Short mmCIF file of C-alpha atoms (C1' of nucleotides) in Angstrom, two decimals:
data_model
loop_
_atom_site.label_atom_id
_atom_site.label_comp_id
_atom_site.label_asym_id
_atom_site.label_seq_id
_atom_site.Cartn_x
_atom_site.Cartn_y
_atom_site.Cartn_z
CA UNK A 741 30.68 8.82 44.23
CA UNK A 742 28.31 11.93 43.81
CA UNK A 743 25.67 9.65 42.60
CA UNK A 744 25.76 6.79 45.31
CA UNK A 745 25.05 9.36 47.92
CA UNK A 746 21.71 9.88 46.03
CA UNK A 747 21.15 6.34 46.03
CA UNK A 748 19.55 3.80 49.17
CA UNK A 749 21.95 2.06 50.97
CA UNK A 750 21.49 -1.70 49.66
CA UNK A 751 20.47 -2.71 53.68
CA UNK A 752 18.36 0.45 54.90
CA UNK A 753 16.72 0.38 57.58
CA UNK A 754 12.87 0.45 56.92
CA UNK A 755 12.07 3.77 58.30
CA UNK A 756 14.73 4.99 55.92
CA UNK A 757 13.28 3.12 53.09
CA UNK A 758 10.00 4.81 53.81
CA UNK A 759 10.82 8.53 54.88
CA UNK A 760 8.81 10.27 52.79
CA UNK A 761 11.24 12.66 51.41
CA UNK A 762 13.73 9.98 50.08
CA UNK A 763 10.55 7.94 48.07
CA UNK A 764 9.34 10.86 46.69
CA UNK A 765 11.86 13.17 45.67
CA UNK A 766 14.98 11.65 45.65
CA UNK A 767 14.18 8.30 43.25
CA UNK A 768 10.72 8.26 42.56
CA UNK A 769 10.65 6.08 39.72
CA UNK A 770 13.39 4.10 40.72
CA UNK A 771 13.05 0.05 41.84
CA UNK A 772 13.43 -0.47 45.60
CA UNK A 773 14.99 -3.76 47.24
CA UNK A 774 13.38 -4.83 49.61
CA UNK A 775 14.50 -5.03 53.78
CA UNK A 776 16.00 -8.16 54.54
CA UNK A 777 12.97 -7.75 57.62
CA UNK A 778 10.44 -7.37 54.72
CA UNK A 779 11.77 -10.10 53.25
CA UNK A 780 12.36 -12.34 55.91
CA UNK A 781 8.39 -11.76 56.60
CA UNK A 782 7.56 -12.46 53.06
CA UNK A 783 9.69 -15.60 52.94
CA UNK A 784 7.54 -17.01 56.23
CA UNK A 785 4.32 -15.69 54.51
CA UNK A 786 5.28 -17.96 51.41
CA UNK A 787 6.62 -20.83 53.53
CA UNK A 788 3.32 -21.17 55.08
CA UNK A 789 1.06 -20.74 52.23
CA UNK A 790 2.43 -19.91 48.56
CA UNK A 791 -0.84 -18.65 47.35
CA UNK A 792 -1.99 -15.18 48.42
CA UNK A 793 -5.94 -14.47 49.26
CA UNK A 794 -6.66 -10.77 48.88
CA UNK A 795 -7.11 -10.72 52.72
CA UNK A 796 -3.59 -11.49 53.40
CA UNK A 797 -2.22 -9.63 50.55
CA UNK A 798 -3.99 -6.72 52.29
CA UNK A 799 -2.31 -7.53 55.68
CA UNK A 800 1.03 -8.45 54.32
CA UNK A 801 1.05 -5.23 52.36
CA UNK A 802 -0.42 -2.96 55.90
CA UNK A 803 2.31 -4.94 58.31
CA UNK A 804 5.46 -4.56 55.69
CA UNK A 805 4.32 -0.90 54.84
CA UNK A 806 4.04 -2.11 50.92
CA UNK A 807 1.68 -1.62 47.93
CA UNK A 808 -0.58 -4.80 48.29
CA UNK A 809 0.69 -4.81 44.27
CA UNK A 810 4.03 -5.06 45.56
CA UNK A 811 3.05 -8.25 47.92
CA UNK A 812 1.91 -9.55 45.12
CA UNK A 813 4.25 -9.07 42.91
CA UNK A 814 6.99 -10.65 45.15
CA UNK A 815 4.88 -13.91 45.42
CA UNK A 816 4.22 -14.20 41.99
CA UNK A 817 7.99 -13.48 41.43
CA UNK A 818 8.57 -16.57 44.39
CA UNK A 819 6.61 -19.07 43.05
CA UNK A 820 8.68 -18.70 40.19
CA UNK A 821 12.14 -18.82 41.40
CA UNK A 822 10.43 -21.69 43.74
CA UNK A 823 9.28 -23.48 40.42
CA UNK A 824 12.78 -23.00 39.24
CA UNK A 825 14.18 -24.89 41.91
CA UNK A 826 12.04 -27.78 41.82
CA UNK A 827 12.01 -28.76 38.30
CA UNK A 828 16.10 -28.77 39.18
CA UNK A 829 15.28 -30.86 42.05
CA UNK A 830 13.30 -33.39 39.83
CA UNK A 831 15.84 -33.33 36.99
CA UNK A 832 18.72 -34.25 39.36
CA UNK A 833 15.91 -37.28 40.95
CA UNK A 834 15.04 -38.61 37.22
CA UNK A 835 18.74 -38.83 36.66
CA UNK A 836 19.61 -40.43 39.25
CA UNK A 837 16.28 -42.89 38.42
CA UNK A 838 17.40 -42.97 34.71
CA UNK A 839 21.05 -43.88 35.51
CA UNK A 840 20.16 -46.45 37.85
CA UNK A 841 17.75 -48.02 35.59
CA UNK A 842 20.15 -47.82 32.81
CA UNK A 843 23.15 -49.60 35.04
CA UNK A 844 20.41 -52.57 35.91
CA UNK A 845 19.61 -52.55 32.25
CA UNK A 846 23.48 -52.92 31.10
CA UNK A 847 24.01 -55.76 33.82
CA UNK A 848 20.47 -57.32 32.71
CA UNK A 849 22.00 -57.30 28.78
CA UNK A 850 25.41 -58.86 30.04
CA UNK A 851 23.26 -61.73 31.83
CA UNK A 852 21.60 -62.38 28.87
CA UNK A 853 24.24 -62.79 26.80
CA UNK A 854 26.08 -65.03 29.20
CA UNK A 855 22.82 -67.35 29.02
CA UNK A 856 22.93 -67.46 25.67
CA UNK A 857 26.40 -68.46 25.48
CA UNK A 858 26.15 -70.81 27.91
CA UNK A 859 22.37 -72.32 25.99
CA UNK A 860 24.53 -72.34 22.97
CA UNK A 861 27.46 -74.37 24.44
CA UNK A 862 24.95 -76.64 25.55
CA UNK A 863 23.63 -77.15 22.16
CA UNK A 864 26.33 -77.77 20.95
CA UNK A 865 27.50 -80.14 23.14
CA UNK A 866 24.27 -82.16 23.15
CA UNK A 867 23.75 -82.03 19.31
CA UNK A 868 23.68 -85.16 17.97
CA UNK A 869 26.46 -86.28 15.28
CA UNK A 870 24.26 -86.95 12.35
CA UNK A 871 21.53 -84.52 11.26
CA UNK A 872 18.07 -85.44 12.26
CA UNK A 873 14.85 -85.69 10.42
CA UNK A 874 14.08 -86.03 6.78
CA UNK A 875 15.21 -82.80 5.80
CA UNK A 876 18.36 -83.32 7.41
CA UNK A 877 18.94 -79.74 8.37
CA UNK A 878 20.79 -78.54 11.80
CA UNK A 879 18.09 -78.08 14.18
CA UNK A 880 17.69 -74.61 15.64
CA UNK A 881 19.45 -74.15 18.76
CA UNK A 882 16.79 -72.02 20.00
CA UNK A 883 13.73 -74.07 19.94
CA UNK A 884 10.28 -73.07 18.50
CA UNK A 885 8.54 -73.74 21.80
CA UNK A 886 10.79 -71.74 24.06
CA UNK A 887 9.62 -69.53 26.69
CA UNK A 888 8.94 -65.70 25.57
CA UNK A 889 11.60 -64.05 27.93
CA UNK A 890 14.59 -66.17 25.16
CA UNK A 891 12.49 -64.99 22.24
CA UNK A 892 12.59 -61.17 23.60
CA UNK A 893 16.31 -61.74 24.45
CA UNK A 894 17.18 -61.90 20.86
CA UNK A 895 14.90 -59.03 19.70
CA UNK A 896 16.74 -57.01 22.44
CA UNK A 897 19.89 -57.68 20.50
CA UNK A 898 18.27 -56.59 17.29
CA UNK A 899 17.09 -53.98 18.17
CA UNK A 900 20.55 -52.82 19.32
CA UNK A 901 22.80 -53.85 16.56
CA UNK A 902 20.61 -52.19 13.98
CA UNK A 903 20.77 -49.04 15.81
CA UNK A 904 16.76 -48.18 15.68
CA UNK A 905 16.04 -45.56 17.97
CA UNK A 906 12.49 -44.46 18.96
CA UNK A 907 10.30 -46.14 16.57
CA UNK A 908 7.88 -48.49 18.26
CA UNK A 909 8.73 -51.87 18.68
CA UNK A 910 6.05 -54.78 19.38
CA UNK A 911 6.93 -58.82 20.02
CA UNK A 912 5.53 -60.87 17.61
CA UNK A 913 2.49 -61.84 19.03
CA UNK A 914 1.82 -58.46 20.15
CA UNK A 915 1.08 -58.95 23.90
CA UNK A 916 3.91 -56.01 24.75
CA UNK A 917 4.92 -52.64 23.44
CA UNK A 918 8.74 -52.12 23.99
CA UNK A 919 9.05 -48.50 23.19
CA UNK A 920 5.84 -46.51 22.35
CA UNK A 921 7.15 -43.28 22.95
CA UNK A 922 4.49 -42.50 25.31
CA UNK A 923 6.47 -43.45 28.82
CA UNK A 924 9.66 -44.96 29.00
CA UNK A 925 8.52 -46.40 32.40
CA UNK A 926 5.72 -49.21 31.02
CA UNK A 927 3.55 -51.24 33.12
CA UNK A 928 5.09 -51.07 36.95
CA UNK A 929 8.07 -52.82 36.46
CA UNK A 930 9.96 -49.63 37.88
CA UNK A 931 7.96 -49.15 40.61
CA UNK A 932 10.62 -46.70 42.60
CA UNK A 933 11.10 -44.46 38.72
CA UNK A 934 7.70 -44.02 39.02
CA UNK A 935 7.40 -42.64 42.42
CA UNK A 936 10.28 -40.71 41.37
CA UNK A 937 8.49 -39.34 37.89
CA UNK A 938 5.17 -39.04 39.94
CA UNK A 939 6.50 -37.08 42.81
CA UNK A 940 8.28 -34.96 40.58
CA UNK A 941 5.21 -33.57 38.60
CA UNK A 942 2.72 -33.42 41.74
CA UNK A 943 4.66 -31.66 43.86
CA UNK A 944 5.44 -28.83 41.21
CA UNK A 945 2.03 -27.59 43.73
CA UNK A 946 0.95 -25.55 40.28
CA UNK A 947 -2.82 -25.00 39.61
CA UNK A 948 -2.66 -27.01 36.32
CA UNK A 949 -2.27 -24.24 34.74
CA UNK A 950 1.74 -25.64 33.18
CA UNK A 951 -0.08 -28.45 31.31
CA UNK A 952 3.14 -30.39 31.87
CA UNK A 953 4.69 -29.67 28.38
CA UNK A 954 7.29 -31.16 27.12
CA UNK A 955 9.72 -30.60 30.23
CA UNK A 956 10.71 -34.51 31.00
CA UNK A 957 10.74 -35.23 27.75
CA UNK A 958 13.37 -33.21 27.17
CA UNK A 959 15.10 -35.09 30.05
CA UNK A 960 14.90 -38.24 28.99
CA UNK A 961 15.14 -37.58 25.14
CA UNK A 962 18.18 -35.93 26.00
CA UNK A 963 19.51 -39.20 27.38
CA UNK A 964 18.55 -41.07 24.65
CA UNK A 965 19.92 -39.20 22.23
CA UNK A 966 23.54 -40.45 24.02
CA UNK A 967 22.42 -43.89 23.59
CA UNK A 968 19.87 -45.64 22.43
CA UNK A 969 19.00 -47.63 24.94
CA UNK A 970 15.89 -50.11 23.48
CA UNK A 971 13.31 -50.10 26.49
CA UNK A 972 11.82 -53.66 27.34
CA UNK A 973 10.17 -55.57 29.30
CA UNK A 974 11.18 -58.95 30.67
CA UNK A 975 8.22 -60.66 31.02
"C1'" DT B 679 36.71 1.87 38.03
"C1'" DT B 680 34.83 -0.89 34.44
"C1'" DG B 681 32.80 -4.49 32.35
"C1'" DT B 682 29.83 -9.00 33.11
"C1'" DG B 683 27.02 -12.52 35.17
"C1'" DT B 684 23.06 -13.05 38.21
"C1'" DT B 685 19.39 -11.35 41.41
"C1'" DT B 686 15.25 -8.85 42.21
"C1'" DT B 687 11.89 -5.89 41.15
"C1'" DA B 688 8.09 -4.43 37.92
"C1'" DT B 689 5.60 -4.77 33.41
"C1'" DT B 690 2.81 -6.77 30.09
"C1'" DG B 691 0.27 -9.75 27.24
"C1'" DC B 692 -2.35 -14.16 27.50
"C1'" DC B 693 -4.82 -17.62 29.72
"C1'" DT B 694 -8.35 -19.77 32.96
"C1'" DC B 695 -12.22 -19.67 36.19
"C1'" DC B 696 -16.17 -17.25 38.14
"C1'" DG C 615 -15.81 -9.25 31.56
"C1'" DG C 616 -12.61 -8.52 35.81
"C1'" DA C 617 -9.22 -10.90 39.03
"C1'" DG C 618 -5.63 -13.31 39.47
"C1'" DG C 619 -2.02 -16.29 37.64
"C1'" DC C 620 1.73 -17.62 34.72
"C1'" DA C 621 5.82 -17.44 31.48
"C1'" DA C 622 8.58 -13.84 29.19
"C1'" DT C 623 10.66 -10.17 29.79
"C1'" DA C 624 12.72 -5.51 30.75
"C1'" DA C 625 15.59 -2.91 33.83
"C1'" DA C 626 17.94 -1.75 38.12
"C1'" DA C 627 21.11 -3.29 41.34
"C1'" DC C 628 24.45 -5.43 43.19
"C1'" DA C 629 28.18 -8.90 43.20
"C1'" DC C 630 32.84 -9.64 41.38
"C1'" DA C 631 36.90 -10.38 38.45
"C1'" DA C 632 40.29 -7.93 36.21
#
DNA sequence: TTGTGTTTTATTGCCTCC
DNA sequence: GGAGGCAATAAAACACAA
């Protein structure tokens, strides 16, 4: 333990820390951890404002007995840590929104199945015994002038059954882009979810240099890999 | 005591803004 | 072009299980 005696104890006092002899002669080039007092003050300053103007940097450095460069570096690293935590929080929030949407989607799908079965059963019940019309063809259970939601119901199922994943799906008259890949929350049908997304991106308190690349697409990309959902709009 | 994983401090290189 | 920010990374300091 000869070595230990030369090393600065982790929680040394500020007086010890700035002892000239210790700094200049014992460990001139080693990294030194900041004292809890220094960290506390830096944390408080960071809470107040996470960016450091030159004046504040100089003042803090003076108060803490550090080099301005050390204060700048500490803020830099602290912002990085904060950003990592924020990303984790955003991820959790988005995942919760995603799970909720997915569960909602599943229940709507079930409801669709139920209604479709009901429609078929009713159609069969009221179907005439003899074929109607000159062609003698059996009428389509779903009339041509059926409301779009019914038409769309079939398309959603088709999309799921064919296992198509990720390709853009547009309904016949092109009025809705079902999955363009640009956004998982088209229109404003899911305001809660959009709020979560907006909050996540904006709350980053970044200067914009991050340009938002890839993070959220990773989240949903991973989710879609588990099971393609076939996003759609019920009008 | 030692090996290993995590955290913290510091450096480097690139980018943006003025 | 210099200042300052960021991401990526190195390396020291620390924590902890075996």
